mmCIF file of C-alpha atoms and ligand atoms in Angstrom:
data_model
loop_
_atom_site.group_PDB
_atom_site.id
_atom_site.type_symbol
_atom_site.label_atom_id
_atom_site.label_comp_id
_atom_site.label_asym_id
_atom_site.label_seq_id
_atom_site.Cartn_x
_atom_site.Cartn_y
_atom_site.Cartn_z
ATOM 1 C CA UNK A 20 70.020 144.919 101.344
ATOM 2 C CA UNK A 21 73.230 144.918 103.501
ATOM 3 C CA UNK A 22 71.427 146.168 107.290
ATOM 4 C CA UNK A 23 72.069 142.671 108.093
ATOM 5 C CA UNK A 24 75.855 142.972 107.997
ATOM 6 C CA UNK A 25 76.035 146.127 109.328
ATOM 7 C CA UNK A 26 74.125 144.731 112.524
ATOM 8 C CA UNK A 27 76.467 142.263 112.872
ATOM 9 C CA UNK A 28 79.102 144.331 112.758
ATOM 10 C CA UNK A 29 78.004 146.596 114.858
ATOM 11 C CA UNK A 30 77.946 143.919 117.553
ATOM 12 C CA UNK A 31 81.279 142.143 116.414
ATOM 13 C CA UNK A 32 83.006 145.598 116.371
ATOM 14 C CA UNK A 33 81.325 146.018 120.235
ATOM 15 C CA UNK A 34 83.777 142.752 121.238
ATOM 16 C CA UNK A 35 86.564 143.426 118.805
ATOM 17 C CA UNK A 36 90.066 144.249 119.634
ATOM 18 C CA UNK A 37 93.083 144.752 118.164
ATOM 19 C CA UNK A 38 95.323 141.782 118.414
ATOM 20 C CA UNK A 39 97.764 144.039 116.829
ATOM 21 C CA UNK A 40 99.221 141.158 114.532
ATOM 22 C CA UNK A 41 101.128 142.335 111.377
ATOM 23 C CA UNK A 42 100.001 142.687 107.637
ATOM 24 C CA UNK A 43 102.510 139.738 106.874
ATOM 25 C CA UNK A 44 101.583 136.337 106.981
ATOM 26 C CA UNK A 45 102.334 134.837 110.490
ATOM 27 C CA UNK A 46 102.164 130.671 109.545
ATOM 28 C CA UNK A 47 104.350 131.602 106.538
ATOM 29 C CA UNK A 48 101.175 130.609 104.306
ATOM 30 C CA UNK A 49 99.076 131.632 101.423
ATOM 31 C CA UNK A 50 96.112 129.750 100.857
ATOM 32 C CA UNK A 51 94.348 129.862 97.123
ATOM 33 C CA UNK A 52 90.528 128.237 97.327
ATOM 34 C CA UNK A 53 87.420 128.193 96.085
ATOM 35 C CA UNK A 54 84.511 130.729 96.719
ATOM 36 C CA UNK A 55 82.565 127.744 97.930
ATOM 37 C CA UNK A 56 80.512 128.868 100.616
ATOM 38 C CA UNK A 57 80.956 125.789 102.900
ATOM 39 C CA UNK A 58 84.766 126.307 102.918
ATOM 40 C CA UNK A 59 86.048 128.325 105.797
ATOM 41 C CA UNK A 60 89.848 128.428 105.114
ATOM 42 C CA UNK A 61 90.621 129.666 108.680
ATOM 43 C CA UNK A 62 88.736 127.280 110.167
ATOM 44 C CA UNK A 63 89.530 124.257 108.186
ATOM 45 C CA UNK A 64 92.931 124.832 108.589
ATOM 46 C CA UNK A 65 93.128 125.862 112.265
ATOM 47 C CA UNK A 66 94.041 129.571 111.466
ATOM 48 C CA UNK A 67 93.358 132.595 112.455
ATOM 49 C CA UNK A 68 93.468 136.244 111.321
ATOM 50 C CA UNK A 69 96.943 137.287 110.381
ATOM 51 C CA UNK A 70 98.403 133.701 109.846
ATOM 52 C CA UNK A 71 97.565 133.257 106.084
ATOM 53 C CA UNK A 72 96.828 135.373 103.038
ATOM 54 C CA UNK A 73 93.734 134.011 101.490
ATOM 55 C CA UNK A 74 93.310 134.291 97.951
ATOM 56 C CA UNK A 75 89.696 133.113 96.839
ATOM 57 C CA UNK A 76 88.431 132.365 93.292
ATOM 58 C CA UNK A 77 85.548 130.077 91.371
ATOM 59 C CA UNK A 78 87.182 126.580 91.444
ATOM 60 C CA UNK A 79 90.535 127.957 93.243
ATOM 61 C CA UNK A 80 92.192 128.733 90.055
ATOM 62 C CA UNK A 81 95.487 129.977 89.625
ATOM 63 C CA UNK A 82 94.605 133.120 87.186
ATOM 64 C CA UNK A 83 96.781 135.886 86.445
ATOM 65 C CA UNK A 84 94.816 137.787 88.944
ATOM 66 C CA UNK A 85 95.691 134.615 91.474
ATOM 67 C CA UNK A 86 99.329 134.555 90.919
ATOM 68 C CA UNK A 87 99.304 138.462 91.246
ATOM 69 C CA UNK A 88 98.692 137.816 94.534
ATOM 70 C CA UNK A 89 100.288 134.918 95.386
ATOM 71 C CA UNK A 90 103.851 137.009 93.727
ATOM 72 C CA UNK A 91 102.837 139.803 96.267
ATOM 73 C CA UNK A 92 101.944 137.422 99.492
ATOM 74 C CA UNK A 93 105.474 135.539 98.442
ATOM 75 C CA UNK A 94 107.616 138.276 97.869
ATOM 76 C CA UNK A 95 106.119 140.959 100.530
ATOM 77 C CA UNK A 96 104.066 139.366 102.979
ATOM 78 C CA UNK A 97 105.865 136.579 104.305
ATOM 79 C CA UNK A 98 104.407 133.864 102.589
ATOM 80 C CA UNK A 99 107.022 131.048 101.938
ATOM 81 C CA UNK A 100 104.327 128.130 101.343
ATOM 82 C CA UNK A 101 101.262 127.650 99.236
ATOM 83 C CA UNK A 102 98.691 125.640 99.598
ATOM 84 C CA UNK A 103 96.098 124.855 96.819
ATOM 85 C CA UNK A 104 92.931 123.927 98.103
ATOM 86 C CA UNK A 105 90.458 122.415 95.518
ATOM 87 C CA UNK A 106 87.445 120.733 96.945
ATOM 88 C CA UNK A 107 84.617 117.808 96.128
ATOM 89 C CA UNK A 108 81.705 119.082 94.612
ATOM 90 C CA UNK A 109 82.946 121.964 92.926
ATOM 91 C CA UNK A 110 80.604 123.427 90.351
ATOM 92 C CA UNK A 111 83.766 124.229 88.384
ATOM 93 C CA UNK A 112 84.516 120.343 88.562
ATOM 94 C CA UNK A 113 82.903 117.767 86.109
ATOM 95 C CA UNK A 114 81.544 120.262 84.114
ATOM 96 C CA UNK A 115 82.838 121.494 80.453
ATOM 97 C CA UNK A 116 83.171 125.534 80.043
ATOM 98 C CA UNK A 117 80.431 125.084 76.824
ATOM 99 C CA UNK A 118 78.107 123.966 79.987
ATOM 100 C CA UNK A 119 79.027 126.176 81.969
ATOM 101 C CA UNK A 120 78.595 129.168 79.576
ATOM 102 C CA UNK A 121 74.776 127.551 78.251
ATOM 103 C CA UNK A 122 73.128 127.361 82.408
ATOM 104 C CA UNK A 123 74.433 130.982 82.146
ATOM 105 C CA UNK A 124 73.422 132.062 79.393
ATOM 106 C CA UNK A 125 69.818 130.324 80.129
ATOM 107 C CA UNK A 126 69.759 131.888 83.691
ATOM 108 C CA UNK A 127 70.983 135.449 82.252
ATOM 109 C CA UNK A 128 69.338 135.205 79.069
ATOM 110 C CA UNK A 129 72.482 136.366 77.402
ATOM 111 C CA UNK A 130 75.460 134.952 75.427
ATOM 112 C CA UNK A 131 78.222 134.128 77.812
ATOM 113 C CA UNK A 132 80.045 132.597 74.491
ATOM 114 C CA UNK A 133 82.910 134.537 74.487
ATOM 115 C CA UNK A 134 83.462 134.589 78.679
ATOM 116 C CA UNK A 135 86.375 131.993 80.098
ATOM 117 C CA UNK A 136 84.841 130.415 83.278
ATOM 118 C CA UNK A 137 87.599 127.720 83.636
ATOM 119 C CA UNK A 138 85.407 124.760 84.202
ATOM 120 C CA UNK A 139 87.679 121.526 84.369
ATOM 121 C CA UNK A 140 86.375 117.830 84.063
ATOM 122 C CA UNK A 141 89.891 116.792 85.292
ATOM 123 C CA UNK A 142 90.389 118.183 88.378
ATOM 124 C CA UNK A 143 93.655 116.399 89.895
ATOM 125 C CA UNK A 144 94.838 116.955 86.496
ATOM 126 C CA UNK A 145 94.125 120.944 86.669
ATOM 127 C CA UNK A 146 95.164 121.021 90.303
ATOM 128 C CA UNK A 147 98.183 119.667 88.912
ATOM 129 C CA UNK A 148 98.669 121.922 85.990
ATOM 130 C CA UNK A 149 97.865 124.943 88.004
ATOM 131 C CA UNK A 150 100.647 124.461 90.563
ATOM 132 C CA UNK A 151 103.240 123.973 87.861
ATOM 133 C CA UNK A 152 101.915 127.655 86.939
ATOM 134 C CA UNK A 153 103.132 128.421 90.482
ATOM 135 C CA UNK A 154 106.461 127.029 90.652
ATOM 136 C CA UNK A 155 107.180 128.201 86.990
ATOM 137 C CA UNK A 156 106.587 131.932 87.831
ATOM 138 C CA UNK A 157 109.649 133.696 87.606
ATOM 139 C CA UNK A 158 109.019 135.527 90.053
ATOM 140 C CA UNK A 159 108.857 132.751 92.434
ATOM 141 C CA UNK A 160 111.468 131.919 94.735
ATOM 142 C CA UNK A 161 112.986 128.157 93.767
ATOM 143 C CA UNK A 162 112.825 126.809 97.255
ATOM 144 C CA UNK A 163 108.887 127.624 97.783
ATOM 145 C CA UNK A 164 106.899 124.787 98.851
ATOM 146 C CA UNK A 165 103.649 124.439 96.917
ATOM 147 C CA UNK A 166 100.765 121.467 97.184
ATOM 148 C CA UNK A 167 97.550 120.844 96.341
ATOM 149 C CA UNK A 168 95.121 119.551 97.947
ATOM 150 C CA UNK A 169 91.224 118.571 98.212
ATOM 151 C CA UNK A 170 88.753 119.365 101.024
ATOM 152 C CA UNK A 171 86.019 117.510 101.079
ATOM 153 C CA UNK A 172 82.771 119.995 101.627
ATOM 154 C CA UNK A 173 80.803 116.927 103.475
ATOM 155 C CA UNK A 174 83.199 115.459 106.088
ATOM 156 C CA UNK A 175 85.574 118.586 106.464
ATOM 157 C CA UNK A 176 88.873 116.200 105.674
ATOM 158 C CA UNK A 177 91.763 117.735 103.775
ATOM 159 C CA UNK A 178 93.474 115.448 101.751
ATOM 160 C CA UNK A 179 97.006 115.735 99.843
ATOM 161 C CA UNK A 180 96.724 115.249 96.249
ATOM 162 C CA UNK A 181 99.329 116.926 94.865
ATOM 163 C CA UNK A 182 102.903 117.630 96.287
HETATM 164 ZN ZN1 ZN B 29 84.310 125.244 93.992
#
């Protein structure tokens, strides 16, 4: 199931070398996003290995998992901004959890009932909410800079929407 990765690794590891860049964010950024597959966070933003750390979750959440590492990337790895990146389309936008948790539960055949998925039908709203989860963290430094923002998955343009 995974030959085809290991093929292309095989021929990116053939070109690779070690730029020898450090653990710790380089652009002094940690990016939180969506597991949309048409984001590419490095790309979008015109990074590249070692200048963010890239936390990834469904609908770019801040979670206690998400602010675990966003504490860690602050605090250890040289992260002093952090940049929320919801996005149009999201499948965790416009919908309500209860639909969320019935298209699983018909795809699954299970009850999800009792699982959290986060959905949001107010997204600016919840992009707004979740960064006051960020700045309210005490173990956030008061002078971070945190925004949110959308990317729009058809025309690749990032747009402020929260600062
Ligand atoms: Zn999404």
């Amino acid at each position: 199931m995974f030959d085809d990765l290991l093929d292309a690794n095989r021929r990116f590891r053939a070109q690779f070398h070690d730029s020898g860049v450090a653990g710790k964010a380089a652009k002094g950024l940690a990016v939180l996003t969506c597991i949309d597959s048409r984001i590419d966070p490095l790309a979008s933003l015109g990074l590249r290995p070692g200048d963010a750390k890239i936390i990834r979750n469904a609908g770019a959440r801040v979670t206690d998992d998400a602010l675990r590492s966003l504490v860690l990337a602050v605090n250890l790895l040289g992260a002093n901004r952090v940049c929320v990146m919801a996005h149009t389309d999201c499948a965790m936008a416009g919908s309500t959890e209860d639909q969320i948790r019935a298209r699983i539960t018909a795809a699954r055949g299970v009850d999800a009932s009792g699982w959290e998925f986060l959905a949001t039908t107010d997204q600016l709203a919840t992009l707004r909410d979740d960064i006051e989860l960020i700045r309210a963290c005490p173990l956030m430094p008061p002078d971070l800079v945190v925004a949110g923002f959308i990317f729009d998955v058809h025309t690749g343009a990032l747009t402020p929407a929260i600062t």
